XYZ file of C-alpha atoms in Angstrom:
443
model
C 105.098 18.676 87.081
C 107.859 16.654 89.001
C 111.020 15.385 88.649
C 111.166 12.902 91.522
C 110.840 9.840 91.465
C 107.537 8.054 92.833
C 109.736 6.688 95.926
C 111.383 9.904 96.760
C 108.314 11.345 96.664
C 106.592 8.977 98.766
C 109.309 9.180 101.199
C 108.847 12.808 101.553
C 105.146 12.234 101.942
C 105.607 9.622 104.558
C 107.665 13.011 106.791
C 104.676 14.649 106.686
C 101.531 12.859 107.442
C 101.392 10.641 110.214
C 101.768 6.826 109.493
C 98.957 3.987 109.881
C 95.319 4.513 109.276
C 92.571 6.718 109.943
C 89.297 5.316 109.868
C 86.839 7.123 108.798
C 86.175 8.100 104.811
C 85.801 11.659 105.878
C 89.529 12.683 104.700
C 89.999 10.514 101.634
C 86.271 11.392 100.380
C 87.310 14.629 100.369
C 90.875 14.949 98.411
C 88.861 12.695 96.120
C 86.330 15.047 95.564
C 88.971 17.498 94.297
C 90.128 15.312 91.913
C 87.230 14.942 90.155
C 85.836 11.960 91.946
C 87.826 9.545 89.952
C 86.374 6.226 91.613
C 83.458 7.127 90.141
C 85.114 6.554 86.612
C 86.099 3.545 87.073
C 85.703 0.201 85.024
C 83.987 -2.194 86.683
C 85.320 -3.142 90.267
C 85.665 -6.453 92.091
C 86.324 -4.689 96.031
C 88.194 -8.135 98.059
C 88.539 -7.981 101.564
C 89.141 -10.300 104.170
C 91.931 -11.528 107.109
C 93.663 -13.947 104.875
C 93.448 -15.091 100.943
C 92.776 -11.193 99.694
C 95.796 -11.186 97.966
C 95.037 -15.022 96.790
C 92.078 -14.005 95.493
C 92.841 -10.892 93.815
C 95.781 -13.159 91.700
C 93.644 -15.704 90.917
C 91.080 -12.959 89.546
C 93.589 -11.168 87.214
C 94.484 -14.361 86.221
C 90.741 -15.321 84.950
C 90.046 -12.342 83.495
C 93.461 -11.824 81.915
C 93.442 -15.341 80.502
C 89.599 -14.357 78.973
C 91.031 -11.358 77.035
C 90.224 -8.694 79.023
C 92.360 -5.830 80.462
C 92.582 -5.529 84.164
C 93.564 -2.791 86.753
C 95.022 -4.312 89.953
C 95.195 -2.185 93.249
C 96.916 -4.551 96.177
C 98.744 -3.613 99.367
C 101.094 -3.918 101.092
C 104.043 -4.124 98.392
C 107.129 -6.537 99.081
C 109.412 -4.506 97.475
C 108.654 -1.500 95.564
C 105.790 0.776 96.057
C 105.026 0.356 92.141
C 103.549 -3.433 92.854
C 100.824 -1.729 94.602
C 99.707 -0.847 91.287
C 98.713 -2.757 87.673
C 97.452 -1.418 84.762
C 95.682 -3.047 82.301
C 96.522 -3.460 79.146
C 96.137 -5.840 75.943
C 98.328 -9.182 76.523
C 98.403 -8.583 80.298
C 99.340 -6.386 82.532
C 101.949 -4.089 83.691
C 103.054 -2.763 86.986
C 102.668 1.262 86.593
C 105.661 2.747 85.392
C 107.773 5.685 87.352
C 106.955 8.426 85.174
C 103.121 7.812 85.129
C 103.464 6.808 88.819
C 105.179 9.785 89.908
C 102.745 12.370 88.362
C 99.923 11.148 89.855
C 101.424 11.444 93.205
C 102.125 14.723 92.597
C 98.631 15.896 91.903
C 97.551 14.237 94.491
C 99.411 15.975 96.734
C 99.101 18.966 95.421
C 95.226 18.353 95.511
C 95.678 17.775 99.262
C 97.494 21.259 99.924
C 99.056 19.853 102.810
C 96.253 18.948 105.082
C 96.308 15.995 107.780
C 95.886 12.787 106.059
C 97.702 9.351 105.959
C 99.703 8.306 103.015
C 97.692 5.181 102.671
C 94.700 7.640 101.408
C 97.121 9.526 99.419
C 98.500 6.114 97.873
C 94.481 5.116 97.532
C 93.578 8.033 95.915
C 96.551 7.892 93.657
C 95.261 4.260 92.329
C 91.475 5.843 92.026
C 93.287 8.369 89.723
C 95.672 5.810 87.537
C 92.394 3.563 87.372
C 90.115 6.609 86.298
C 92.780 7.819 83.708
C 93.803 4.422 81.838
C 91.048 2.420 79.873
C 90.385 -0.860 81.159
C 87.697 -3.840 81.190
C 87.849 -4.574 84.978
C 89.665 -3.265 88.096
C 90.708 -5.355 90.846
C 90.492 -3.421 94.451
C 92.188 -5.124 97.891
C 90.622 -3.584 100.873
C 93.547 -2.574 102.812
C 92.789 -2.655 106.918
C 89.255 -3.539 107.796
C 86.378 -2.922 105.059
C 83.727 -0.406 106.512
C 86.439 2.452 106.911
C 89.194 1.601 104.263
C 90.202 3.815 102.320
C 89.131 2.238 99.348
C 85.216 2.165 100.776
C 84.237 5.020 98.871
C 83.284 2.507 95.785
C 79.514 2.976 95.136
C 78.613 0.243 93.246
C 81.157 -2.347 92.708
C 80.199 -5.204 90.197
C 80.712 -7.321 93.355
C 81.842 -7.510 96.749
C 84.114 -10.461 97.797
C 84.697 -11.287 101.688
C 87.340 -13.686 101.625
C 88.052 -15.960 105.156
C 87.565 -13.757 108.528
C 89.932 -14.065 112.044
C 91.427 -12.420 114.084
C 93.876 -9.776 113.345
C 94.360 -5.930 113.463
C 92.341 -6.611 116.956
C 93.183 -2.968 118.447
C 91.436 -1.495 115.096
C 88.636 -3.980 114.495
C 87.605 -5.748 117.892
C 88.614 -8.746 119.543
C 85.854 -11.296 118.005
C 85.230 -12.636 115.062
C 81.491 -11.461 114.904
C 82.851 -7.609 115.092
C 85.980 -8.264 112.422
C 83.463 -9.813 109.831
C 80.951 -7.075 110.853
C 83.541 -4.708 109.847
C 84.707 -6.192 106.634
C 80.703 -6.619 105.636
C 81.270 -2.696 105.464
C 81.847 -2.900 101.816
C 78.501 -4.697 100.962
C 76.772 -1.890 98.694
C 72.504 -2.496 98.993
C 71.988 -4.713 95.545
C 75.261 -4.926 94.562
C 76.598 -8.772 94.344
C 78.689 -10.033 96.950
C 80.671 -13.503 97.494
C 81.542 -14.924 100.838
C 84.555 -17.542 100.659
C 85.057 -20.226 102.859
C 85.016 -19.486 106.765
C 86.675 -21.068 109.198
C 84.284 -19.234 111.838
C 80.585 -19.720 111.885
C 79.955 -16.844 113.909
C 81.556 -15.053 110.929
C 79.829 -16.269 108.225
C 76.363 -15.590 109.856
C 77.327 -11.815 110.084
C 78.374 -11.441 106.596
C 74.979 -13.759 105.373
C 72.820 -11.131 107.613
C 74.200 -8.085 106.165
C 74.269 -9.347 102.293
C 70.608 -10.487 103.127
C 69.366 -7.044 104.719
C 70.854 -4.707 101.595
C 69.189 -7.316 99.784
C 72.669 -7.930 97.979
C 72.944 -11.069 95.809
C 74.463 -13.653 97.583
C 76.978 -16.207 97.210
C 78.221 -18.438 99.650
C 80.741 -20.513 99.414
C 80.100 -24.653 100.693
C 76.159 -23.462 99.617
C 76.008 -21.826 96.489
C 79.611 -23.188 94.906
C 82.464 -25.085 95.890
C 85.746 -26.514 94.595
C 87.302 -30.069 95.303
C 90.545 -32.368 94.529
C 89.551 -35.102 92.102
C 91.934 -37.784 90.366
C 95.015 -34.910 91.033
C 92.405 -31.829 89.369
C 90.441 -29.095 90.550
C 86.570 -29.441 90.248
C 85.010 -26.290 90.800
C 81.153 -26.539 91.240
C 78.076 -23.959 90.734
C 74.207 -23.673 89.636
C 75.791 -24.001 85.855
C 77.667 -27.013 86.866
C 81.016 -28.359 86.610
C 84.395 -27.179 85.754
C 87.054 -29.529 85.278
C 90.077 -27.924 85.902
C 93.773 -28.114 86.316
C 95.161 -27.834 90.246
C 96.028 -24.480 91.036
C 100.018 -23.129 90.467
C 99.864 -21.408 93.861
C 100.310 -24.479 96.540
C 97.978 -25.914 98.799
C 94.825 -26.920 99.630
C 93.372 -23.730 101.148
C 94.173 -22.454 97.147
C 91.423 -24.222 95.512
C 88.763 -22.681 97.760
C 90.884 -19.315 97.010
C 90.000 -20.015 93.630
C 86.804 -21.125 93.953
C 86.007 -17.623 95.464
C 87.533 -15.841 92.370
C 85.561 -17.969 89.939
C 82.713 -17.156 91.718
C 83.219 -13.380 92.137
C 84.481 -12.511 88.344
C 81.062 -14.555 87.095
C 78.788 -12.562 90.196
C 80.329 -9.011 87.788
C 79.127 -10.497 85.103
C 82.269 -11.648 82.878
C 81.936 -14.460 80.883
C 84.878 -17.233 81.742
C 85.166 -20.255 79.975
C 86.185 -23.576 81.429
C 89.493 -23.074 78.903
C 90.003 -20.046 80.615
C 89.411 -20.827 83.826
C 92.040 -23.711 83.385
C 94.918 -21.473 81.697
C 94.009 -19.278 85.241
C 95.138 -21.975 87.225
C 98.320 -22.407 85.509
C 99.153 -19.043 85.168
C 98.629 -17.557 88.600
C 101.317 -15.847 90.407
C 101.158 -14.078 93.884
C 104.758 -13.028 95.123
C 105.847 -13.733 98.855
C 102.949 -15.982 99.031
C 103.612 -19.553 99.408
C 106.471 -18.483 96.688
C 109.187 -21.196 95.482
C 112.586 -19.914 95.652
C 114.986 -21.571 92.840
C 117.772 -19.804 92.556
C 119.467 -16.164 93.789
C 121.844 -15.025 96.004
C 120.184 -16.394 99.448
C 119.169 -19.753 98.197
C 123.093 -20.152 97.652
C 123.718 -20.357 101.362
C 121.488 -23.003 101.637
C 122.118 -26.910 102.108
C 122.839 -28.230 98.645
C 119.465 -29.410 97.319
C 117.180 -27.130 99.726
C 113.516 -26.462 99.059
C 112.957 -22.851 99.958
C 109.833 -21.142 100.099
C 108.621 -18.002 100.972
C 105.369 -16.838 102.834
C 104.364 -13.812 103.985
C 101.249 -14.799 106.030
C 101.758 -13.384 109.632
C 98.442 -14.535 112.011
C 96.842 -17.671 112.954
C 94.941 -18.864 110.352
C 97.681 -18.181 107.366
C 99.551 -20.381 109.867
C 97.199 -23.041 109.764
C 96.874 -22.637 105.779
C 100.348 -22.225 105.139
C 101.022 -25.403 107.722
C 98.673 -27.488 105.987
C 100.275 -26.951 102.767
C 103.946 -27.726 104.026
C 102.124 -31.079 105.613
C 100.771 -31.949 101.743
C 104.109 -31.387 100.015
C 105.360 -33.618 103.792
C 102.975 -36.871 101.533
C 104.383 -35.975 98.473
C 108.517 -35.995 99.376
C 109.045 -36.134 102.827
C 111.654 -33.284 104.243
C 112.940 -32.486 107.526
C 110.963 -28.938 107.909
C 112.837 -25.778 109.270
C 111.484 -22.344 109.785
C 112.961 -19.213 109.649
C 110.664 -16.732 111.308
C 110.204 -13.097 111.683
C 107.334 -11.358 113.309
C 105.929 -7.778 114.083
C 104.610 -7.164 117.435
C 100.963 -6.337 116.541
C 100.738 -10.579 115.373
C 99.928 -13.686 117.925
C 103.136 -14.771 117.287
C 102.547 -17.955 119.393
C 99.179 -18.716 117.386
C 101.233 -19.008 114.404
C 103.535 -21.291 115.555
C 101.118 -23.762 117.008
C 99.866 -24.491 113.711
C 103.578 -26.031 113.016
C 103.908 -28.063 116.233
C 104.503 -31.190 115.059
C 105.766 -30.601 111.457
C 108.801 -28.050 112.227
C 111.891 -29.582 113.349
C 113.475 -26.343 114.588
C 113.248 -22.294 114.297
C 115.021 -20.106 113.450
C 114.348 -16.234 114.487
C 115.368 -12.927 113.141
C 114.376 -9.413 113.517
C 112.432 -7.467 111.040
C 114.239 -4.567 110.708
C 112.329 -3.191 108.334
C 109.441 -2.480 110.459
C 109.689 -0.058 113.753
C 107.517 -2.953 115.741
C 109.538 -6.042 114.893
C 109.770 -8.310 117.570
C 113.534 -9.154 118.839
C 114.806 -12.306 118.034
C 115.002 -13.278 120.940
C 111.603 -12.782 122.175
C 110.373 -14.312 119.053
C 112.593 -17.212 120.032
C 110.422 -17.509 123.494
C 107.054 -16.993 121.492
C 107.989 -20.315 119.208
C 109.245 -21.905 122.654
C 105.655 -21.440 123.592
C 104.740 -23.265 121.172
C 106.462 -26.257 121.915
C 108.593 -25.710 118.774
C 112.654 -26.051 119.118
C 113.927 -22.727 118.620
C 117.146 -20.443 118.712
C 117.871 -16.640 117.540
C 119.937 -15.463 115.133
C 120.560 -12.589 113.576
C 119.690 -12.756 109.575
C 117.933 -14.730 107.137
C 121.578 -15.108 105.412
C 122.739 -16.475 108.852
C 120.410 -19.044 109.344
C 120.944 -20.200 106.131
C 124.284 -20.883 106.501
C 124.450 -21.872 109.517
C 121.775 -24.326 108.686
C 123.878 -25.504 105.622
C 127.178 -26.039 107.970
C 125.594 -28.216 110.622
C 123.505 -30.010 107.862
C 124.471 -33.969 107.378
C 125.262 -34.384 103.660
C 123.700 -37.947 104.179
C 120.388 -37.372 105.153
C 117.671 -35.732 102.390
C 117.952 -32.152 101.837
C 115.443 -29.997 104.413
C 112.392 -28.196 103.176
C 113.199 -24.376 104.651
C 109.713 -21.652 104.961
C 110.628 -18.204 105.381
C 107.854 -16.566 106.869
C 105.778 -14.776 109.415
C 105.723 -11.043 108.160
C 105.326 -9.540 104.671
C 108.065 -7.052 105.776
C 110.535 -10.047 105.662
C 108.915 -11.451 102.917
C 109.721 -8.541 100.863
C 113.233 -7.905 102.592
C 113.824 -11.420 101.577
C 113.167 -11.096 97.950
C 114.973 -8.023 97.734
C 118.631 -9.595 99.218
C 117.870 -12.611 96.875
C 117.627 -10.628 93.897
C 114.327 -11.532 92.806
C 111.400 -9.029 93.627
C 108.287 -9.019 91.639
C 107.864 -7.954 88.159
């Protein structure tokens, strides 16, 4: 039908349509319809939404069922680097990120199913993952809820084998209200009456009594986590903990704390659809797991050569408050385990509380470093991000690149004292952009 490529015709898409979200289901229920009504062919679906640990979640569930035998789709947004990560098909062994060919027809028919009328690209790109899922046999299929829950996109999901609300706070205020109680109303949106659901940990209690409430009146089975199952460090494993007892089971791959109740949540939601997982499973899981950009360890590639000699570089893309707080909590464990002087080098978008991130680092970060995102229209300058950390009560100075921080990091470091622990974070955008100039995006 097409000989361009996925991205080219993305690109082309993205000229037409108007960019962000529209929320309603009006528009996306309807280019569905002429394509046959695809979600409605799909395996069985585990919908995730949330503020923070969607992604998390949505790793640690491939990883269950893939590590059980069974073939799973994976829909996730945004990507890091290429549009293809947004999509994983299943297949025996594991699977595969959708290849360019396959990709690039379905966008095609999409589009041409659209005939040009108003819609955003993210229902385009929804509907195209509806249509990959529909079209490709497969034992599960993984669905991230992209902005909100009652009017994503991906809300048009009758009957899902369960609904997962992962930790609810503030973000995306302008689209979903300014307090907790209206965010986690919104995300309870994908609750289907009778249809299993799974509430992860909260950090709000104003939250977690919305989602409870709305579970309980669609009389949707209910499992909460800290009441119904729970996960905990023991003698350096992970104990996870439900009605059918104990697993013992290795620590999660993916670092820190706020992980094992990540985990915990997947456990909970893959057993909720009804898959049977093993405690041998369940342990290879925890090894295996992989989530790029996301509390990701960078070894080796062409940025982590401008750093100090002996470095430890990770990566984060977590851009609001509470990823803050998770992702600070984390940098404090590996701070017990081999203490590090900590530096940050931070770039933000202007729809973020930049200065509620960086009060979850006041006392662990020696110094920041900002940059602009150029690959987002609303990055914040440097400089202003500079004044946002300042606010903070963090030490902190702009400069103009990743690569420049680096270096000039590794030129005013003392070869004498122990090598710095370095997180580069604060925006998925960079995150990706990151990964890219190092040479390493995801496979």
């Amino acid at each position: 039908m097409t000989t361009l490529s996925a991205e080219r015709q993305i690109e082309h898409l993205m000229t037409l349509h108007p960019k962000g979200f529209d929320l309603s289901l009006d528009r996306v229920s309807r280019l569905l319809e002429r394509l046959g009504n695809p979600q409605d062919r799909l395996p069985p679906v585990i919908h995730i939404a949330g503020t923070n640990g969607k992604g998390s979640c949505a790793a640690f569930s491939r990883a269950l069922l893939e590590a059980a035998g069974y073939r799973v789709h994976v829909h996730t947004s945004p990507h890091l680097v290429n549009w293809h990560e947004r999509y994983r098909l299943g297949a025996e062994g594991g699977g595969k990120l959708v290849e360019d060919k396959v990709f690039a027809n379905a966008i095609a028919r999409v589009a041409e199913a659209n005939a040009g009328e108003t819609i955003t690209v993210f229902e385009i790109l929804t509907a195209v993952g509806f249509l990959l899922f529909a079209e490709h046999p497969a034992d599960a299929a993984i669905m991230e809820v992209g902005l909100g829950g009652r009017f994503d996109a991906t809300n048009v999901i009758k009957r899902p084998a369960v609904s997962v609300i992962m930790p609810v706070s503030l973000d995306h205020e302008a689209y979903l209200g300014d307090r907790v109680e209206l965010i986690a109303a919104e995300k309870a949106g994908i609750i289907k009456r009778g249809c299993p659901v799974v509430v992860g940990a909260q950090e709000f209690e104003a939250a977690q009594l919305v989602l409870i409430e709305t579970a309980e009146r669609l009389r949707a089975p209910l499992s909460v986590y800290g009441q119904d199952f729970l996960a905990f460090g023991e003698n350096g494993r992970m104990v996870y903990q439900d009605g059918d007892g104990l697993m013992d089971l290795s620590p999660p791959r993916l670092p820190g704390r706020h992980q094992f109740a990540n985990a915990a949540a997947a456990i909970a939601a893959i057993k909720a659809a009804g898959f049977e997982i093993g405690e041998h499973d369940a342990d290879q899981a925890m090894t295996s797991v992989s989530w790029p950009g996301r509390m990701q360890r960078l070894t080796q590639g062409r940025l982590v050569d401008l750093a100090p000699r002996g470095a430890e570089i990770w990566l984060d893309g977590g851009h609001n408050p509470g990823a803050g707080t998770a992702i600070a909590e984390a940098l404090a464990e590996q701070e017990e385990k081999t203490p590090r002087p900590l530096f940050l080098i931070s770039g933000m978008i202007n729809t973020k509380d930049q200065s509620g991130y960086f009060r979850a680092f006041k006392g662990l970060a020696r110094h920041v470093y900002t940059v602009p995102v150029s690959m987002s229209d609303s990055g914040v300058p440097n400089d202003e991000l500079a004044a946002r950390a300042a606010e903070a009560e963090l030490s902190a100075e702009p400069v103009s690149s990743v690569a420049n921080a680096l270096m000039l990091l590794r030129d005013t470091w003392d070869e004498k004292e122990v090598a710095p622990r370095i997180l580069i974070g604060g925006s998925l955008y960079l995150a990706g952009a990151v990964l890219a100039e190092n040479g390493t995006p995801p496979s």
